Amino acid sequence: MSKPIVATASLAGCFGCHMSILDIDERILPLIDLVEFNKSPIDDIKEFTKTCDIGIIEGGCCNSENVHVLKEFRKHCKILISLGECAIMGGLPALRNGIPIGECLKEAYLEGPTVKNNVHKILPNDSELPMLLDRVYPCHEIVKIDYFLPGCPPRADLIWDALVALITGKEMKLPYEVIKFD
Amino acid sequence: MSRKITIEPVTRVEGHGKVTIHIDHEGNVTQTRLHIVEFRGFERFIQGRPYWEAPVLVERLCGICPVSHHLAAAKALDVIVGAGTGEGLTPTGEKMRRLMHYGQFFQSHALHFFHLASPDLLFGIDADPAIRNVIGVALKHKDLAVQGVLMRKFGQEIIKATAGKKIHGTGAIPGGINKNLSIEERDSFLKGPDPLNADKMVEWASGALDFFKTFHKGHKELIDNFSKFPSSHLSLVRKDGAMDLYHGVLRAIDSQGRKILNDVDYQEYTQYINEEVRPWSYMKFPYLTHLGETDGWYRVGPLARLNTCDFIPTPLAQKEFELFRAYTNGKPNNMCMHYHWARLIETLHAAEMIRQLLHDPDLHGNNLVTIGKKQKEGVGLIEAPRGTLFHHYRINDNDQIEMANLIVSTTNNNEPMNRAVNCVATSMMTGKKEITEGMMNAVEVAIRAYDPCLSCATHALGNMPLEISLYDQNNSLIDRKSK
């Protein structure tokens, strides 16, 4: 049997969940024996080259590019996991959901104490930049998500146990300590 | 036929970004841009929150260097709660924060060198992208990979002992810290099971430096000349000119080494620093106000810090610093790839500082917090692994944040990273019929030297793709390549 293939992405997250994956520390070496990695920010595979067994998503969706990447993941991955609070419910970036996006842009580029010289009132608006969404969306509102791993970030042991359970087909234990938020 | 080349996502960096390169029908590179494509809106949505939440909210800008944001916010709030501007904390408060900070430097620099940058050095810039990653390193150079993993682990464990957890901890509070270090914790770091102890970490950090210096001898052209250009440099330094990553005064030098910002008090930073907004990136472009937008840009981070400081206050790193300085005859070092050399010298310094601090009985004190007369406004600066980080808050009468301004380390390197992209694209792609994957990776290698954290910089993070699109003179797309 060939090794299961794993892909990962960070959307509107902070990379903390990816760092928590790396916090499995020495277990990274057995992990390399267990799975093969495809598209991920930690390697240079920028587009899917094959169908993956497991897709791991960090972060919710705050712009059109996030939505595009998430749909690509759903298309290419048999199982999709929302990893961490941002993917599950928008997380901290969703604090902007009660505020018109124009106000956020104005504060950052027109009003702050170190942008006083922006006399032409320039806001980033180039066609190379993805469109911002009206609010930050959790992943399961955009595509179907199969599993949710909570935490900010989820602890490394939880990520490890979940991956091993998925790969070996054994049910995992979920004691309270593992599923509490922080 | 003119062409546009897009690199998207840029990978093995932290954050979402993309590169576009325009090439005209004669094969000349006419425009290059590093776009930061994410926007969060932190400055606005933090308004209205109680000020004491800031250290745990803003660290969620970035999962790689959360400690930097955590501490920079705490330092700004020290001013607000009347605990002074960096010298007012109790010895236990200040030293616990420093230990946390050096633990973070150690883990972040180890992560960058071993997990993100080393594949380019070990396998070559134009190696097969399938093996050019940390997994490839683990398969081919297992001992090196294990060292990298365990060095990062040691730094993360230090953070956990001081901040409560490895990522997004809660240790620093306005005016101090909320826990001290227990004797058991100290002993586990000093005498921990081999190899996870402070002595071994110093030894391994020296080993990583030797690895780089040996590589340098064999690849002088790449390390010395790849994407180099003169620039100014900015960082905090201690009042006596020593390297100090936690606290100090603001110093900047020009490419010749003349001081252009002479050890000023950073509470007044808005007098010296401004930011330009350009429509094609969410990342702003900071510059020194008195030199203006065109000439006022500067570099930050490991290379800048080794250029601005006068000495390093730990013996082993100081020896390495002297070698580093001698290489450019004491003049500022403007070689892009020397960022890696500088970063490893700092890694050694961080290991020495951790070992030194662990022997300090103040870490076990019980006097954790200082509170004085409340102020309305405060600025906190710190040297994050990627460079100088600015946090600035103002509160109202209800203790709510009413203004927040952040200039993150990578934002300070926005102009230099754009110049690096231009430099590499122009030298490698001009007149070339075919743009290869290796050429595109070379552009990313230049960006990677700065270890950008685009998560922070957009007040966001993810991966940078690389995509090349070909346009004809009428700007219609005729071909597209991506990696």
XYZ file of C-alpha atoms in Angstrom:
665
model
C 0.000 0.000 0.000
C 1.378 3.429 -0.888
C 1.776 6.092 1.782
C -1.165 8.436 2.448
C -0.604 11.876 0.911
C -1.001 15.022 3.007
C -1.354 18.660 1.871
C -1.557 21.750 4.097
C -2.491 25.415 3.655
C -2.657 28.526 5.782
C -5.503 30.857 4.787
C -6.467 33.754 7.092
C -4.437 32.324 9.968
C -1.168 33.244 11.641
C 0.876 30.098 10.896
C 0.656 29.176 14.581
C -1.191 25.936 13.674
C 1.571 25.027 11.217
C 4.092 25.762 13.965
C 2.123 23.473 16.267
C 2.421 20.727 13.630
C 6.207 21.266 13.785
C 5.956 21.095 17.602
C 5.564 17.327 17.267
C 9.389 17.699 17.353
C 11.285 14.396 16.958
C 8.079 12.708 15.741
C 8.603 14.571 12.455
C 10.983 11.783 11.414
C 8.484 8.904 11.847
C 5.846 11.155 10.233
C 7.972 11.338 7.092
C 7.955 7.521 7.052
C 4.170 7.438 7.508
C 3.038 10.002 4.920
C 4.060 11.784 1.756
C 3.630 15.571 1.570
C 2.211 17.388 -1.439
C 1.236 21.090 -1.676
C 2.328 22.910 1.492
C 3.993 26.190 2.471
C 6.868 24.209 3.981
C 7.828 22.734 0.617
C 7.988 24.135 -2.925
C 5.043 22.215 -4.381
C 2.845 25.190 -5.249
C 0.044 23.393 -7.072
C -1.492 19.972 -6.398
C 0.352 17.320 -8.390
C -1.922 14.435 -7.310
C -5.043 13.589 -5.331
C -4.363 13.791 -1.585
C -5.796 11.691 1.225
C -5.709 14.370 3.904
C -5.888 18.163 3.547
C -5.151 20.292 6.597
C -6.485 23.865 6.608
C -5.341 26.582 8.968
C -7.222 29.905 9.029
C -10.628 31.057 7.835
C -11.416 32.934 4.617
C -10.933 36.728 4.492
C -10.391 37.229 0.744
C -11.159 35.737 -2.665
C -7.782 33.969 -2.821
C -8.513 32.083 0.446
C -11.841 30.879 -1.030
C -10.114 29.747 -4.218
C -7.429 27.792 -2.335
C -10.007 26.206 -0.023
C -12.121 25.021 -2.983
C -8.981 23.605 -4.631
C -8.282 21.673 -1.433
C -11.822 20.290 -1.328
C -11.441 19.209 -4.938
C -8.091 17.447 -4.419
C -8.399 16.018 -0.882
C -10.498 13.076 0.222
C -10.545 14.232 3.845
C -10.450 17.887 4.874
C -9.547 19.009 8.403
C -10.178 22.451 9.916
C -7.168 22.967 12.178
C -7.549 25.565 14.940
C -10.000 28.286 15.900
C -9.629 30.476 12.784
C -10.542 27.655 10.392
C -13.329 26.491 12.694
C -14.998 29.810 13.476
C -12.965 32.665 11.987
C -10.933 33.113 15.169
C -9.286 36.394 16.083
C -9.352 37.889 12.529
C -13.169 37.614 12.703
C -13.055 40.440 15.258
C -13.357 42.636 12.172
C -16.748 41.154 11.308
C -18.678 43.833 13.158
C -16.806 46.647 11.398
C -17.184 47.831 7.775
C -14.020 46.796 5.906
C -13.592 50.388 4.656
C -13.072 51.550 8.232
C -10.309 48.967 8.759
C -8.528 50.124 5.593
C -8.933 53.780 6.534
C -7.377 53.222 9.963
C -4.373 51.356 8.560
C -3.561 53.554 5.564
C -5.049 57.021 6.159
C -5.457 57.705 9.874
C -2.496 56.139 11.719
C 0.259 58.234 13.341
C 2.903 57.175 10.782
C 0.910 57.625 7.536
C 0.488 61.390 7.826
C 2.255 61.915 4.490
C -0.318 59.874 2.525
C -1.712 63.104 1.082
C -3.092 61.442 -2.059
C -5.195 59.143 0.187
C -3.825 56.009 -1.479
C -5.417 52.697 -0.478
C -4.106 49.329 -1.740
C -6.394 48.438 -4.671
C -4.208 46.896 -7.397
C -5.624 44.184 -9.647
C -2.859 41.859 -8.362
C -4.429 41.964 -4.890
C -7.282 39.572 -4.097
C -10.687 41.015 -3.215
C -11.372 41.318 0.508
C -14.556 39.603 1.667
C -17.184 41.551 3.625
C -16.332 39.453 6.681
C -14.132 36.536 7.740
C -15.824 33.166 7.118
C -15.142 29.833 8.817
C -14.133 27.121 6.333
C -17.221 24.948 6.767
C -19.407 27.810 5.478
C -17.541 27.623 2.156
C -16.934 23.869 1.641
C -17.735 20.635 3.487
C -15.247 19.943 6.290
C -14.840 16.408 7.661
C -12.994 16.944 10.971
C -12.383 19.843 13.368
C -9.353 20.089 15.682
C -9.896 22.918 18.204
C -7.337 25.094 20.011
C -5.398 28.310 19.430
C -3.301 26.603 18.299
C -4.363 22.946 18.784
C -1.609 21.266 20.773
C 0.954 19.173 18.937
C -0.142 15.972 20.719
C -3.710 16.419 19.470
C -2.519 16.938 15.882
C -0.228 13.914 16.116
C -2.920 11.668 17.625
C -5.463 12.745 15.015
C -3.076 12.101 12.117
C -2.059 8.701 13.483
C -5.741 7.786 14.037
C -6.637 8.765 10.478
C -3.682 6.947 8.961
C -4.071 3.749 11.002
C -7.874 3.789 11.094
C -7.982 3.543 14.902
C -10.415 5.672 16.880
C -8.653 8.321 19.008
C -9.243 9.150 22.659
C -10.433 12.682 23.396
C -9.915 13.473 27.100
C -11.116 16.878 28.305
C -7.560 18.290 28.566
C -7.167 17.853 24.831
C -10.335 19.613 23.719
C -10.394 22.618 26.050
C -9.672 25.888 24.293
C -6.426 27.129 25.839
C 6.368 39.980 -27.129
C 6.247 41.289 -23.552
C 5.734 38.937 -20.639
C 4.559 39.026 -17.051
C 5.963 36.500 -14.611
C 4.126 35.780 -11.375
C 5.523 33.788 -8.495
C 2.637 32.642 -6.340
C 2.683 31.505 -3.588
C 6.208 32.310 -2.442
C 6.998 29.241 -0.313
C 9.255 28.437 2.648
C 8.529 31.848 4.113
C 5.878 32.721 6.624
C 2.991 34.505 4.951
C 0.999 35.134 1.816
C 2.759 37.019 -0.910
C 3.273 37.001 -4.597
C 5.873 38.325 -7.000
C 5.174 39.809 -10.428
C 7.883 40.498 -12.981
C 7.217 42.324 -16.252
C 9.533 41.702 -19.202
C 9.228 43.741 -22.425
C 9.494 42.425 -25.993
C 13.263 43.052 -26.033
C 13.726 40.898 -22.943
C 14.347 43.761 -20.493
C 12.897 43.524 -16.994
C 10.713 46.640 -16.743
C 8.925 46.172 -13.415
C 9.209 43.859 -10.400
C 6.993 43.804 -7.342
C 6.612 41.793 -4.163
C 2.902 42.054 -3.337
C 1.561 41.315 0.111
C -1.932 40.088 -0.568
C -3.517 39.783 2.864
C -5.128 42.375 5.066
C -6.357 41.894 8.616
C -7.353 45.284 10.022
C -5.830 44.890 13.500
C -5.377 48.619 14.111
C -9.111 49.144 13.813
C -10.697 46.043 15.332
C -8.583 46.221 18.486
C -10.181 49.587 19.248
C -12.633 49.344 22.121
C -10.905 46.314 23.708
C -9.644 46.675 27.297
C -5.925 47.518 27.134
C -4.789 44.468 29.155
C -6.060 42.182 26.378
C -3.571 43.598 23.849
C -0.636 41.235 24.585
C -2.788 38.138 23.983
C -4.732 39.602 21.039
C -1.863 41.023 18.982
C 0.397 37.989 19.363
C -2.161 36.227 17.169
C -0.799 38.255 14.269
C 1.872 35.631 14.010
C 2.352 32.062 15.163
C 6.073 32.057 14.460
C 7.123 35.030 16.552
C 4.119 35.536 18.857
C 6.491 36.283 21.743
C 7.743 39.418 19.934
C 4.259 40.895 19.627
C 3.377 39.715 23.134
C 6.397 41.517 24.609
C 6.266 44.637 22.403
C 2.622 45.139 23.426
C 3.492 44.486 27.089
C 6.328 47.052 26.882
C 3.953 49.691 25.471
C 1.481 48.899 28.263
C 4.242 49.130 30.896
C 4.369 52.823 29.974
C 0.571 53.100 30.219
C 0.365 51.515 33.699
C 3.212 53.738 34.925
C 5.906 51.046 35.094
C 8.358 53.090 33.041
C 9.781 52.717 29.554
C 11.797 49.543 29.864
C 13.881 50.048 32.993
C 11.065 50.160 35.544
C 10.207 46.480 35.979
C 11.241 44.312 38.925
C 14.383 42.221 38.269
C 12.219 39.068 38.129
C 9.781 40.726 35.700
C 12.463 41.922 33.329
C 14.618 38.779 33.401
C 11.691 36.393 32.891
C 10.695 38.423 29.834
C 14.264 38.384 28.557
C 14.487 34.613 29.002
C 11.226 34.232 27.046
C 12.581 36.521 24.329
C 15.930 34.741 23.905
C 14.082 31.390 23.871
C 12.017 32.737 21.018
C 15.077 34.020 19.113
C 16.646 30.619 19.473
C 13.622 28.715 18.164
C 12.732 31.168 15.392
C 16.279 31.403 14.003
C 16.680 27.613 14.187
C 13.381 27.180 12.343
C 14.418 29.598 9.623
C 17.869 28.200 9.054
C 17.143 24.480 9.253
C 13.513 24.171 8.104
C 13.180 26.998 5.575
C 16.545 28.188 4.221
C 18.950 25.237 4.442
C 17.370 23.280 1.550
C 18.570 25.996 -0.882
C 22.116 25.709 0.468
C 22.219 21.917 0.813
C 20.612 21.019 -2.496
C 21.211 24.164 -4.583
C 18.933 26.925 -5.795
C 17.919 25.053 -8.937
C 17.564 21.595 -7.351
C 14.436 19.491 -7.899
C 11.649 21.240 -5.965
C 10.366 17.823 -4.841
C 13.395 17.338 -2.557
C 14.187 21.021 -1.885
C 12.478 21.145 1.527
C 12.902 20.185 5.174
C 11.758 16.627 4.459
C 14.492 16.317 1.858
C 16.954 17.592 4.477
C 15.671 15.018 6.994
C 16.122 12.191 4.496
C 19.597 13.191 3.293
C 21.152 14.956 6.281
C 19.429 13.327 9.205
C 21.823 14.556 11.938
C 21.483 18.156 10.814
C 17.687 17.874 10.659
C 17.522 16.317 14.133
C 19.674 19.141 15.502
C 17.414 21.740 13.921
C 14.301 20.078 15.319
C 15.753 19.769 18.830
C 17.152 23.328 18.885
C 13.707 24.614 18.025
C 12.202 22.328 20.669
C 14.556 23.709 23.355
C 13.574 27.292 22.494
C 9.881 26.370 22.506
C 10.253 24.689 25.942
C 11.877 27.882 27.323
C 8.895 29.841 25.976
C 6.482 27.363 27.583
C 8.204 27.713 30.968
C 8.070 31.521 30.849
C 4.851 32.212 28.906
C 2.699 29.216 29.895
C 2.483 27.610 26.466
C 4.620 27.266 23.364
C 2.476 29.319 20.973
C 0.316 32.284 22.055
C 1.310 32.255 25.730
C 0.158 34.622 28.453
C 3.287 35.281 30.542
C 3.807 39.030 30.080
C 1.254 41.395 31.591
C 1.240 45.213 31.787
C 3.944 46.116 34.333
C 5.581 42.690 34.532
C 5.050 38.973 34.355
C 2.550 36.519 35.863
C 4.900 33.708 36.924
C 8.493 33.138 37.963
C 10.737 30.224 37.063
C 10.764 27.268 39.449
C 14.040 25.630 40.531
C 12.851 22.394 38.838
C 12.268 24.214 35.556
C 15.702 25.844 35.767
C 17.402 22.511 36.463
C 15.632 20.829 33.577
C 17.154 23.401 31.198
C 20.617 23.431 32.764
C 21.021 19.708 33.450
C 18.279 18.301 31.240
C 18.624 14.958 29.500
C 21.217 15.117 26.768
C 20.949 16.861 24.314
C 18.223 19.171 25.652
C 20.337 21.366 27.925
C 21.822 24.850 27.654
C 25.453 23.738 27.224
C 24.582 21.482 24.305
C 22.559 24.266 22.667
C 25.574 26.606 22.800
C 27.682 23.830 21.272
C 25.155 23.150 18.486
C 24.740 26.849 17.710
C 28.537 27.050 17.274
C 28.330 23.967 15.060
C 25.683 25.545 12.830
C 27.963 28.585 12.429
C 30.884 26.348 11.452
C 28.631 24.617 8.921
C 27.763 27.971 7.368
C 31.358 29.233 7.349
C 32.533 26.058 5.612
C 29.724 26.418 3.056
C 30.726 30.068 2.571
C 34.335 29.093 1.747
C 33.093 26.776 -1.000
C 30.408 29.117 -2.388
C 31.885 32.606 -2.144
C 30.213 33.902 -5.299
C 26.718 32.948 -4.142
C 27.066 34.086 -0.540
C 28.953 37.328 -1.214
C 27.460 38.586 -4.456
C 23.921 37.222 -4.717
C 21.480 40.146 -4.590
C 23.743 42.575 -2.747
C 23.145 46.319 -2.692
C 24.038 49.192 -0.337
C 21.449 50.356 2.190
C 20.968 52.036 5.543
C 20.470 49.834 8.616
C 18.313 50.351 11.705
C 17.999 48.617 15.080
C 17.791 49.045 18.822
C 21.123 49.060 20.667
C 21.855 49.212 24.367
C 22.823 52.702 25.621
C 26.517 51.715 25.515
C 26.214 50.449 21.937
C 26.005 46.732 22.821
C 23.627 44.409 20.994
C 20.443 44.209 23.082
C 17.477 42.406 21.591
C 15.002 43.311 24.351
C 15.509 46.999 25.069
C 17.531 50.032 24.036
C 17.710 53.205 21.974
C 17.086 53.551 18.249
C 20.147 53.781 16.014
C 20.468 53.923 12.219
C 23.558 54.081 10.017
C 23.943 54.689 6.282
C 25.715 52.341 3.869
C 29.059 53.937 4.758
C 28.525 53.521 8.496
C 27.720 57.151 9.334
C 25.059 57.543 12.023
C 21.829 58.913 10.586
C 19.745 58.267 13.711
C 21.827 58.819 16.789
C 20.603 56.631 19.668
C 17.245 58.344 20.080
C 14.444 57.573 22.544
C 11.895 55.408 20.762
C 8.956 56.892 22.682
C 9.340 59.697 20.101
C 9.429 57.327 17.100
C 6.722 59.229 15.167
C 9.191 62.120 14.815
C 11.645 59.887 12.952
C 9.684 57.221 11.075
C 6.943 57.529 8.478
C 5.280 55.027 6.156
C 4.463 55.343 2.470
C 1.379 53.582 1.045
C 1.606 52.075 -2.456
C -1.561 50.825 -4.190
C -0.158 47.384 -5.133
C 0.642 46.018 -1.663
C -1.066 45.839 1.718
C 2.385 46.211 3.292
C 3.424 49.821 3.882
C 6.895 51.225 3.111
C 8.580 52.797 6.167
C 11.321 55.439 5.821
C 13.295 57.877 7.974
C 11.317 61.122 7.787
C 14.309 63.469 7.570
C 15.696 61.645 4.528
C 12.359 61.324 2.707
C 10.586 58.506 0.866
C 13.243 58.027 -1.814
C 16.393 57.870 0.334
C 15.036 57.159 3.800
C 14.442 53.392 3.506
C 16.581 51.012 5.545
C 17.105 47.349 6.403
C 16.339 45.661 9.725
C 16.989 42.219 11.176
C 20.130 40.187 11.883
C 22.328 41.854 9.234
C 21.257 45.353 10.316
C 21.809 44.557 14.005
C 25.357 43.325 13.397
C 26.029 46.520 11.425
C 24.602 48.956 13.986
C 25.888 47.535 17.289
C 29.423 48.132 18.587
C 29.874 44.766 20.297
C 27.971 41.660 21.481
C 27.921 41.205 25.262
C 28.546 37.421 25.324
C 32.049 36.005 24.728
C 31.538 33.360 22.003
C 29.197 35.489 19.899
C 31.554 38.460 20.321
C 34.422 36.412 18.791
C 32.188 35.550 15.833
C 31.099 39.182 15.568
C 34.753 40.250 15.268
C 35.281 37.788 12.396
C 32.089 39.021 10.725
C 33.198 42.647 11.006
C 36.721 41.882 9.815
C 35.306 40.335 6.622
C 34.202 43.798 5.443
C 37.122 45.658 7.117
C 34.804 47.118 9.722
C 32.565 48.751 7.093
C 28.804 48.001 7.031
C 28.059 44.631 5.459
C 25.538 44.940 2.603
C 25.597 41.344 1.358
C 22.092 39.899 1.309
C 23.107 36.278 1.929
C 25.148 37.362 4.944
C 21.787 37.665 6.690
C 22.176 33.907 7.244
C 25.644 34.364 8.790
C 24.398 37.189 11.032
C 21.329 35.136 12.027
C 23.500 32.227 13.178
C 25.755 34.560 15.221
C 22.589 35.805 16.932
C 21.479 32.199 17.508
C 24.746 31.594 19.372
C 24.274 34.849 21.327
C 20.736 33.782 22.278
C 22.021 30.388 23.519
C 24.704 32.116 25.616
C 22.156 34.572 27.036
C 19.777 31.720 27.953
C 22.588 29.895 29.765
C 23.674 33.067 31.574
C 20.106 33.987 32.625
C 19.374 30.477 33.908
C 22.137 30.971 36.505
C 20.485 34.174 37.768
C 18.587 33.735 41.080
C 16.355 36.728 40.223
C 14.292 34.392 37.997
C 12.910 32.748 41.133
C 11.863 36.011 42.842
C 8.275 36.663 43.924
C 8.062 40.371 43.127
C 6.562 40.197 39.635
C 4.701 43.428 38.833
C 5.322 47.185 38.972
C 2.439 49.655 38.841
C 2.733 53.467 38.943
C 0.819 56.501 37.736
C -1.343 55.685 34.724
C -0.566 57.336 31.350
C -2.795 57.603 28.301
C -0.244 56.531 25.727
C 2.763 54.246 25.379
C 5.213 52.933 22.791
C 6.904 49.531 22.994
C 9.858 48.586 20.790
C 11.687 45.295 20.699
C 14.100 43.557 18.340
C 12.082 40.626 16.995
C 13.987 37.840 15.201
C 13.173 39.553 11.886
C 13.970 43.117 13.000
C 12.717 46.144 14.869
C 9.075 45.904 15.927
C 6.997 48.957 16.890
C 3.807 48.841 18.986
C 2.025 52.058 19.964
C -1.260 52.316 21.916
C -3.462 55.073 23.305
C -6.305 54.428 25.753
C -9.391 56.411 26.812
C -10.840 57.078 30.302
C -12.600 53.687 30.316
C -9.304 51.775 29.833
C -10.299 50.912 26.265
C -7.766 51.039 23.428
C -8.675 53.946 21.174
C -5.637 53.954 18.865
C -3.153 51.236 17.888
C -0.262 51.539 15.465
C 2.011 48.644 14.573
C 5.080 48.677 12.338
C 6.228 45.073 12.171
C 9.736 43.861 11.447
C 9.085 42.583 7.943
C 7.308 45.804 6.963
C 10.567 47.619 7.685
C 12.226 45.308 5.144
C 9.570 45.911 2.459
C 11.684 48.195 0.247
C 14.879 46.085 0.601
C 12.965 42.883 -0.272
C 11.494 44.591 -3.342
C 15.004 45.707 -4.346
C 16.297 42.176 -3.806
C 13.592 40.811 -6.132
C 14.460 43.424 -8.757
C 18.178 42.754 -8.451
C 17.828 38.975 -8.953
C 15.167 39.197 -11.678
C 17.197 41.724 -13.680
C 20.445 39.776 -13.431
C 18.953 36.345 -14.143
C 16.042 36.933 -16.514
C 17.166 39.761 -18.808
C 17.240 38.567 -22.416
C 16.406 34.956 -21.491
C 14.102 33.101 -23.868
C 12.875 30.690 -21.248
C 12.223 31.416 -17.580
C 13.132 28.291 -15.587
C 11.893 27.088 -12.216
C 15.429 27.620 -10.888
C 15.350 31.305 -11.866
C 12.039 31.716 -10.110
C 13.369 29.986 -7.001
C 16.395 32.336 -7.078
C 13.963 35.242 -6.640
C 12.511 33.450 -3.626
C 15.984 32.721 -2.231
C 16.599 36.483 -2.147
C 13.301 37.024 -0.319
C 14.009 34.110 2.043
C 17.320 35.653 3.164
C 15.236 38.309 4.935
C 13.195 35.562 6.642
C 10.045 37.580 6.013
C 7.032 37.043 8.171
C 4.312 38.204 5.836
C 1.732 37.124 8.357
C 2.883 39.866 10.629
C 3.438 42.268 7.841
C -0.063 42.265 6.581
C -1.044 41.858 10.037
C -1.373 38.259 8.285
C 0.527 34.947 7.122
C 0.539 32.051 4.588
C 2.508 31.050 1.572
C 3.829 32.948 -1.386
C 3.051 31.405 -4.759
C 5.167 31.889 -7.855
C 3.384 32.137 -11.150
C 4.659 33.508 -14.426
C 2.219 34.841 -16.978
C 3.156 35.983 -20.441
C 1.402 39.030 -21.857
C 1.785 40.558 -25.317
C 2.102 44.315 -25.950
C -1.678 44.686 -25.723
C -1.514 43.152 -22.257
C -3.445 40.053 -23.251
C -2.391 36.821 -21.616
C -0.652 34.367 -23.912
C 0.999 31.909 -21.569
C 1.173 31.113 -17.870
C 3.597 29.053 -15.794
C 3.375 28.480 -12.106
C 5.249 26.583 -9.422
